[in-house]
Short mmCIF file of N, CA and C in Angstrom, two decimals:
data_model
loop_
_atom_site.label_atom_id
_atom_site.label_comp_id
_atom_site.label_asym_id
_atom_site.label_seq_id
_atom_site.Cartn_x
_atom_site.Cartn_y
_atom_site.Cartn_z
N UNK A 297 106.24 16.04 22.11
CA UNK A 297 106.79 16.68 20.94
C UNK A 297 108.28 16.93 21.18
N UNK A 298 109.16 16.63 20.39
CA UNK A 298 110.14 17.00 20.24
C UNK A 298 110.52 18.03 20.27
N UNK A 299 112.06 18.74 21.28
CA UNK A 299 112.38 20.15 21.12
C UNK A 299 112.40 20.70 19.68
N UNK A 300 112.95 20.14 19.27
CA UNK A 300 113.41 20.83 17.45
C UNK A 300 112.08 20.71 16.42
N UNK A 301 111.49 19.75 16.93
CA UNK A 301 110.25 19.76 15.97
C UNK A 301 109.20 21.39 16.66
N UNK A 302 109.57 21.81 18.20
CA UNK A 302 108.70 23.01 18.45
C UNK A 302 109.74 24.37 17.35
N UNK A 303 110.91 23.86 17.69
CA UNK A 303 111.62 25.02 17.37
C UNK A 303 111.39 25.12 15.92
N UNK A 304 110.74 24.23 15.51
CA UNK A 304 110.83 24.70 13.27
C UNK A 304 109.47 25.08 13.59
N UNK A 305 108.39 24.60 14.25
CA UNK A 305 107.10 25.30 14.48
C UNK A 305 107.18 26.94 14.68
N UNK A 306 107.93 27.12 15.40
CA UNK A 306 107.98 28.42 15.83
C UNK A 306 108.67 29.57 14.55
N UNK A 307 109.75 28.93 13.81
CA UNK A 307 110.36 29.25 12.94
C UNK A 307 109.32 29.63 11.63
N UNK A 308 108.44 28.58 11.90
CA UNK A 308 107.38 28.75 10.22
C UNK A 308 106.03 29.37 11.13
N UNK A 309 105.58 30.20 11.97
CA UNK A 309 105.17 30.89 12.37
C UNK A 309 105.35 32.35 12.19
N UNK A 310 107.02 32.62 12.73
CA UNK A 310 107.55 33.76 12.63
C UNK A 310 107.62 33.71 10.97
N UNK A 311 107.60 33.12 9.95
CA UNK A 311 108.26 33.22 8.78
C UNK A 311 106.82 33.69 8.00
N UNK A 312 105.93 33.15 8.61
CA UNK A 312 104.47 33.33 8.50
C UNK A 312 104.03 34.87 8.41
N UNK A 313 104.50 35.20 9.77
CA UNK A 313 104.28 36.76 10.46
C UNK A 313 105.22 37.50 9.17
N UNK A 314 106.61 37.41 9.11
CA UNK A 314 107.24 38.10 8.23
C UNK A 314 107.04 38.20 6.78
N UNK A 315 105.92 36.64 6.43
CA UNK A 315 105.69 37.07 5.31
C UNK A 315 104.58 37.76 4.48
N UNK A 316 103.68 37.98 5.93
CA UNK A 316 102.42 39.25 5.68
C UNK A 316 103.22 40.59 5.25
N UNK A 317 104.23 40.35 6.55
CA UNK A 317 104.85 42.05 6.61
C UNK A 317 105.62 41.97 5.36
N UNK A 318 106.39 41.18 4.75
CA UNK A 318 106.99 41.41 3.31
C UNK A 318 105.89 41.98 2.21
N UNK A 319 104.78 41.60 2.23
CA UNK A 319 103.48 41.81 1.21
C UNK A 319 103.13 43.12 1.49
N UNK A 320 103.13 43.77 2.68
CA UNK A 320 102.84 44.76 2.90
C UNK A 320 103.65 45.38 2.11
N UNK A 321 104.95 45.89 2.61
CA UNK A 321 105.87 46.54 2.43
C UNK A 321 106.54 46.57 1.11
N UNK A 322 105.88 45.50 0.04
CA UNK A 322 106.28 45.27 -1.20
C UNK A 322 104.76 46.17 -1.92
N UNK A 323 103.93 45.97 -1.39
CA UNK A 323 102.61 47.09 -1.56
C UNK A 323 102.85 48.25 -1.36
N UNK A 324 103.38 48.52 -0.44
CA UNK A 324 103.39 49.91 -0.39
C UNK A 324 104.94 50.59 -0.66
N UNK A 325 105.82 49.98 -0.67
CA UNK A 325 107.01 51.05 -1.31
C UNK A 325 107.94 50.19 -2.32
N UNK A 326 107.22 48.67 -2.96
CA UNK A 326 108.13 47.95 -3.81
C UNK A 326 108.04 48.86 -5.39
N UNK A 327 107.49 49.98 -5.55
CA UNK A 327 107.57 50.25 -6.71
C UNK A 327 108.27 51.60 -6.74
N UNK A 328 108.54 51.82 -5.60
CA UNK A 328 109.40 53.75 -5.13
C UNK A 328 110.97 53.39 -5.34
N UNK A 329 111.27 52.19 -5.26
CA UNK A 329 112.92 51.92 -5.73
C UNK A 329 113.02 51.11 -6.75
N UNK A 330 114.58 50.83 -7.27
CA UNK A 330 114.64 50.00 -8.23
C UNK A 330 115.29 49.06 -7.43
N UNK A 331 114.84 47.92 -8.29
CA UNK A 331 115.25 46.49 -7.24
C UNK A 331 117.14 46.34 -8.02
N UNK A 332 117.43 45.72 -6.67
CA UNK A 332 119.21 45.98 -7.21
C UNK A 332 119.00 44.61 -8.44
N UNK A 333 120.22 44.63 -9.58
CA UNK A 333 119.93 43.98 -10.49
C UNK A 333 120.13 42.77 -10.00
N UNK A 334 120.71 41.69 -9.40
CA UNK A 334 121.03 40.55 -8.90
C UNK A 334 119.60 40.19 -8.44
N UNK A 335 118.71 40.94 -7.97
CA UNK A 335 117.44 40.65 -7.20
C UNK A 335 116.50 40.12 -7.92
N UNK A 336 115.50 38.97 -7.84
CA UNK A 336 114.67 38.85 -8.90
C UNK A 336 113.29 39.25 -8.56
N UNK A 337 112.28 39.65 -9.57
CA UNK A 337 111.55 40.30 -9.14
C UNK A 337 110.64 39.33 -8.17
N UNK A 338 109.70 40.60 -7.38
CA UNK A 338 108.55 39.78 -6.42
C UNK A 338 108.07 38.82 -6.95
N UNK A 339 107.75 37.27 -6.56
CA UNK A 339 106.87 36.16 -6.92
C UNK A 339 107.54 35.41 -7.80
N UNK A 340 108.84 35.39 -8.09
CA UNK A 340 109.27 35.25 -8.81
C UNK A 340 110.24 33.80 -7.98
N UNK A 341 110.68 33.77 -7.28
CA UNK A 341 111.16 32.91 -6.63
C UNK A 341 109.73 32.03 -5.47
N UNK A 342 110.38 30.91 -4.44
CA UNK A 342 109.25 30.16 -3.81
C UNK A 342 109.16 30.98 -2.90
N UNK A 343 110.36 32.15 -2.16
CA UNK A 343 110.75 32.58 -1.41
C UNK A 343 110.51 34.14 -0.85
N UNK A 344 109.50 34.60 -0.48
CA UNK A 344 109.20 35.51 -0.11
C UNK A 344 110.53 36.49 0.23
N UNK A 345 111.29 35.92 1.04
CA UNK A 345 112.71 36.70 1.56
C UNK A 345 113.60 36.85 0.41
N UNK A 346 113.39 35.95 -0.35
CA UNK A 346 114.30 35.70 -1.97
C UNK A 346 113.81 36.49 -3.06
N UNK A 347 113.50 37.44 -2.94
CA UNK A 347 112.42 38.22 -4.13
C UNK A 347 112.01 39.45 -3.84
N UNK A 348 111.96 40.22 -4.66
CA UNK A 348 110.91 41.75 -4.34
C UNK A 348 112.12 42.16 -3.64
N UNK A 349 111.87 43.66 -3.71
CA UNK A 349 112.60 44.71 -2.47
C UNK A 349 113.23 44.55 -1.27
N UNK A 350 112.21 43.97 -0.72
CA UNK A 350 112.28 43.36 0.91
C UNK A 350 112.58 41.94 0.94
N UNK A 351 113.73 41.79 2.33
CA UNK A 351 113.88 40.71 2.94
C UNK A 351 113.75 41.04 4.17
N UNK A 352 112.68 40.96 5.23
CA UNK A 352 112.10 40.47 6.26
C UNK A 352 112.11 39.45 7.14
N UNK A 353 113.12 39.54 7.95
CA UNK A 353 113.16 38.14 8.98
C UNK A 353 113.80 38.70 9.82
N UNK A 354 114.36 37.33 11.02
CA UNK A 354 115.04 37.79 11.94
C UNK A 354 115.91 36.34 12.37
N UNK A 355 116.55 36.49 13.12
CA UNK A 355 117.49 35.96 13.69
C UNK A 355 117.54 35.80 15.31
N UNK A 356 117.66 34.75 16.09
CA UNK A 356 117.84 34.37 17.05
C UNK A 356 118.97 35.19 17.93
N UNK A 357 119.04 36.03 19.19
CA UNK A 357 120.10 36.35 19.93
C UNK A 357 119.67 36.05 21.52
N UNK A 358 121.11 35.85 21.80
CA UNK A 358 120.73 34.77 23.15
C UNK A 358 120.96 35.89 23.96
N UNK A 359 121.14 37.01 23.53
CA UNK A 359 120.82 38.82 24.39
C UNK A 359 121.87 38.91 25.24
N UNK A 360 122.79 38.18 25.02
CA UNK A 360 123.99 38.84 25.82
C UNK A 360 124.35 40.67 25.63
N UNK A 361 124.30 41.22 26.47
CA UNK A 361 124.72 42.38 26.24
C UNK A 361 123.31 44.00 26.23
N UNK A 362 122.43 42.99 26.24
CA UNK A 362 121.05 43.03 25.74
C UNK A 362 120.39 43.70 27.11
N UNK A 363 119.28 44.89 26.59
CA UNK A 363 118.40 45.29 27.49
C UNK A 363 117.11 44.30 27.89
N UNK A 364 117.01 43.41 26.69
CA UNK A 364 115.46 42.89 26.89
C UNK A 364 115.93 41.62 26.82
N UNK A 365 117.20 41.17 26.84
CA UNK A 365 117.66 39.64 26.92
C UNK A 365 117.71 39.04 25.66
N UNK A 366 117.31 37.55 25.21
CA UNK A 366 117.25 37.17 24.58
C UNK A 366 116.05 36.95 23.42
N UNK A 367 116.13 37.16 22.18
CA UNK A 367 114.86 37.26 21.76
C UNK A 367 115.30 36.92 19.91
N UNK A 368 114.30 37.64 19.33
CA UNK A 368 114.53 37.67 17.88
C UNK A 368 114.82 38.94 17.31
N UNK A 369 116.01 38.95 16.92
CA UNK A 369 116.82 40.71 16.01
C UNK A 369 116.12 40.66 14.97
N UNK A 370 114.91 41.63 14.86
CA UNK A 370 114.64 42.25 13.19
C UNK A 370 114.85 42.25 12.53
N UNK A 371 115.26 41.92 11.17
CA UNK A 371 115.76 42.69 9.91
C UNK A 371 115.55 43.10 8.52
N UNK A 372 115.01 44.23 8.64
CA UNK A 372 114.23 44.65 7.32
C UNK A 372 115.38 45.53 5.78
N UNK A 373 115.51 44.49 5.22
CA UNK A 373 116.81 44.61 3.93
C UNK A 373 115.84 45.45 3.12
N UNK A 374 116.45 45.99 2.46
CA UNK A 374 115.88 47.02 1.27
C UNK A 374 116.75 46.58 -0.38
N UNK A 375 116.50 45.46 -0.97
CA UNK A 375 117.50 45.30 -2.17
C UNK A 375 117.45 46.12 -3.08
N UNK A 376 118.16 47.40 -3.23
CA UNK A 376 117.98 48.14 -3.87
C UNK A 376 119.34 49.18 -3.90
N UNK A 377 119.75 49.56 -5.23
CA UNK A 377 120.86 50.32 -5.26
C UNK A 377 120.67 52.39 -4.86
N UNK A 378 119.25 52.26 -4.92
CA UNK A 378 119.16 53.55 -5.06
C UNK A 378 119.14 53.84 -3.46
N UNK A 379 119.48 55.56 -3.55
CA UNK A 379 119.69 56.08 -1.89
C UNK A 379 118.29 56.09 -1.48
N UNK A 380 117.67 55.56 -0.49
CA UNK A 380 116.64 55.50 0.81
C UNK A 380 116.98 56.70 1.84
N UNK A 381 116.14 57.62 2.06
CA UNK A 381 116.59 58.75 2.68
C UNK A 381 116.06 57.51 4.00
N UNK A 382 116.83 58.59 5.17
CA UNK A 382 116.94 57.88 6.78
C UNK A 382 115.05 58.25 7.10
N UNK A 383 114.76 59.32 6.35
CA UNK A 383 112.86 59.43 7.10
C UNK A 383 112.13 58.19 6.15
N UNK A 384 112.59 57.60 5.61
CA UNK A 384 111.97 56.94 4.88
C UNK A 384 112.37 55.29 5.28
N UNK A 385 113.29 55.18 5.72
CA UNK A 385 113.59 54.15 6.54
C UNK A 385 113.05 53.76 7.31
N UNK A 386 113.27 55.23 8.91
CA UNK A 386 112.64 55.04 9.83
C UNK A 386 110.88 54.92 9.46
N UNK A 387 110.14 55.55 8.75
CA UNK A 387 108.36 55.04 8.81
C UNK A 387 108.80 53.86 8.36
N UNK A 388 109.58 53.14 7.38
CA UNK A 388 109.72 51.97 7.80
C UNK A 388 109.72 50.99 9.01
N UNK A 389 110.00 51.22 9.72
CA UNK A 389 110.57 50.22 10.69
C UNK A 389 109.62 50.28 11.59
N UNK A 390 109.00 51.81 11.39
CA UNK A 390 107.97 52.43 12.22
C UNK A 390 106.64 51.36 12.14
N UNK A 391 106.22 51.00 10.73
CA UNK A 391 105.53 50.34 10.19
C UNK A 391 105.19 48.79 10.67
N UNK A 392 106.91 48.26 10.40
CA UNK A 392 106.96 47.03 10.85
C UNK A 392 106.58 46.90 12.08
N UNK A 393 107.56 47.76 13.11
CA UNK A 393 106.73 47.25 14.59
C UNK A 393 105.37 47.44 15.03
N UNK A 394 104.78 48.38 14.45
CA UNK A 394 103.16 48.13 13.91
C UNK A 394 102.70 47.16 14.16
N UNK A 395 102.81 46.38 12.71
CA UNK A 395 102.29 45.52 12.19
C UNK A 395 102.86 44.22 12.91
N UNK A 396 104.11 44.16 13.29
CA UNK A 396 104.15 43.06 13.95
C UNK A 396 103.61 42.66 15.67
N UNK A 397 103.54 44.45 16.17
CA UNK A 397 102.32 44.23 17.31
C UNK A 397 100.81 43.79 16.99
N UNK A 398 100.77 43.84 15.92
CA UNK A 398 99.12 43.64 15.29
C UNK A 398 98.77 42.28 14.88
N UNK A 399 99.85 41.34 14.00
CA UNK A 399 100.16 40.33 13.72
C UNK A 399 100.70 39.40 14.75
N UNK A 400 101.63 39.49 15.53
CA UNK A 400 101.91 38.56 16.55
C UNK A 400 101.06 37.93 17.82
N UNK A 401 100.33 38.63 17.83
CA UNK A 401 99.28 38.62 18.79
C UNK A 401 98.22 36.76 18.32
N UNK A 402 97.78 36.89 17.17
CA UNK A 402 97.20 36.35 16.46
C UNK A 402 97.72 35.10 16.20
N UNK A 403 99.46 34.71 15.99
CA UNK A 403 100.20 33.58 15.50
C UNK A 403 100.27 32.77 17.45
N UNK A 404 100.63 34.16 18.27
CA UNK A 404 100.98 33.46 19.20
C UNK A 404 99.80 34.25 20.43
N UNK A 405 99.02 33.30 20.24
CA UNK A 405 97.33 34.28 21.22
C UNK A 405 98.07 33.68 22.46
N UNK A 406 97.82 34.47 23.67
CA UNK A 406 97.68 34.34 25.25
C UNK A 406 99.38 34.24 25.46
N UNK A 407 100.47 34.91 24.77
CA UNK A 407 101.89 34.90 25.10
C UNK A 407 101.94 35.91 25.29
N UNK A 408 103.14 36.37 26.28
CA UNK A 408 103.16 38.08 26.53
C UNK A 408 104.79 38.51 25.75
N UNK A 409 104.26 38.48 24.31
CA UNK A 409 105.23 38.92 23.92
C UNK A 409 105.49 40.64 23.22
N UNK A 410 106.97 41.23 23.24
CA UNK A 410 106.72 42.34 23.36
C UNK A 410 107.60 42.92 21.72
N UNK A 411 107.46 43.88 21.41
CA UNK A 411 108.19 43.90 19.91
C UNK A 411 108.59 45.63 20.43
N UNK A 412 110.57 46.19 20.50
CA UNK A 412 110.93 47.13 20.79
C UNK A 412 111.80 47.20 20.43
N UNK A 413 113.04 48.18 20.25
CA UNK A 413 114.17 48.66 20.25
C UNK A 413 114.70 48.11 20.85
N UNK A 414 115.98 47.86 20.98
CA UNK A 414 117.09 47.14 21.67
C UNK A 414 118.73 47.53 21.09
N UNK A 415 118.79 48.86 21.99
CA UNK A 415 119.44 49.33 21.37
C UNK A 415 119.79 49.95 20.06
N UNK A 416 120.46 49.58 19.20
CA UNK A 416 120.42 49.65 17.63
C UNK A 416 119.38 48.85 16.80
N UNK A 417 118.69 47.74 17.49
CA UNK A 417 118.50 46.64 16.42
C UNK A 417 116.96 46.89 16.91
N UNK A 418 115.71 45.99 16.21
CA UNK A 418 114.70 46.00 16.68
C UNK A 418 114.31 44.31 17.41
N UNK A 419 113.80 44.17 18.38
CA UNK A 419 113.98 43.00 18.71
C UNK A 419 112.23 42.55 19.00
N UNK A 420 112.33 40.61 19.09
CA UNK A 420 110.68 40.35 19.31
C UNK A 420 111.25 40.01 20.10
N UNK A 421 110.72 40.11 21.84
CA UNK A 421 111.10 39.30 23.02
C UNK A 421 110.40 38.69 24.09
N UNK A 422 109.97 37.87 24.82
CA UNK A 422 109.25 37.84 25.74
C UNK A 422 108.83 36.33 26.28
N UNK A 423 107.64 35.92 25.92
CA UNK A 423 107.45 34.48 26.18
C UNK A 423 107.39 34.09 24.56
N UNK A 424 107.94 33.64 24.02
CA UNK A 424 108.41 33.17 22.74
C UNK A 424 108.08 31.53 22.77
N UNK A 425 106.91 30.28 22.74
CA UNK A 425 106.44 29.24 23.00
C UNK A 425 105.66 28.72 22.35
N UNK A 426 106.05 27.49 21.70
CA UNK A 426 104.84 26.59 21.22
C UNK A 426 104.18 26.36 21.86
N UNK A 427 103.19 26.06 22.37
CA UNK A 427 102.36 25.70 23.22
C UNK A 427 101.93 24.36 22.65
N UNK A 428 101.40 23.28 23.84
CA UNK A 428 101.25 22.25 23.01
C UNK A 428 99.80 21.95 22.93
#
């Protein structure tokens, strides 16, 4: 198998994982804000990240600087103009790493991967592998 053909595997895995956790999180607090007007509503696009309240994904860091090295930076967007108090954030995020200890397990069985803080950001890190 080709490197890049593992690396889009892995990509539509994680996109997989993020897009349970978008459903969640559009269940349970997509109707407590107003979606900013530019936003179109949930289901409305092909794009889970493109739609609804939430955009859910993450991004690649090669952990320079980093407690846990290199891994995947979190990022849970809220499209919405109205103020989000900070306790309402945090059970956010609280939530996600939850669910993504609960969910990751499952996409990637027998990897020892770990989902934590990293500093400011929330990070997935560990054995991160297609397996073939």
């Amino acid at each position: 198998m080709v490197y890049s053909q593992k690396i889009r595997e892995l990509d539509k895995k994680l996109k997989n994982v993020f897009d349970l956790i978008d459903d969640f999180l559009e269940n349970n607090y997509g109707n407590k804000y107003h979606l900013h007007p530019n936003r179109p509503k949930r289901g409305a696009t092909a794009n889970k990240a493109s739609d609804g309240l939430f955009n859910v994904g993450a991004s690649f860091s090669a952990g320079y600087g980093s407690v846990h090295g290199r891994g995947y930076v979190v990022e849970v967007d809220l499209a919405t103009l109205d103020h989000v108090p900070d306790q309402v954030q945090r059970d956010i995020e609280k939530e996600v790493v939850d669910l993504l200890r609960g969910i990751i397990p499952e996409y990637f069985p027998n990897q020892d991967i770990k989902v934590s803080r990293d500093g400011n950001v929330l990070k997935i890190y560990g054995e991160l592998v297609i397996n073939d």
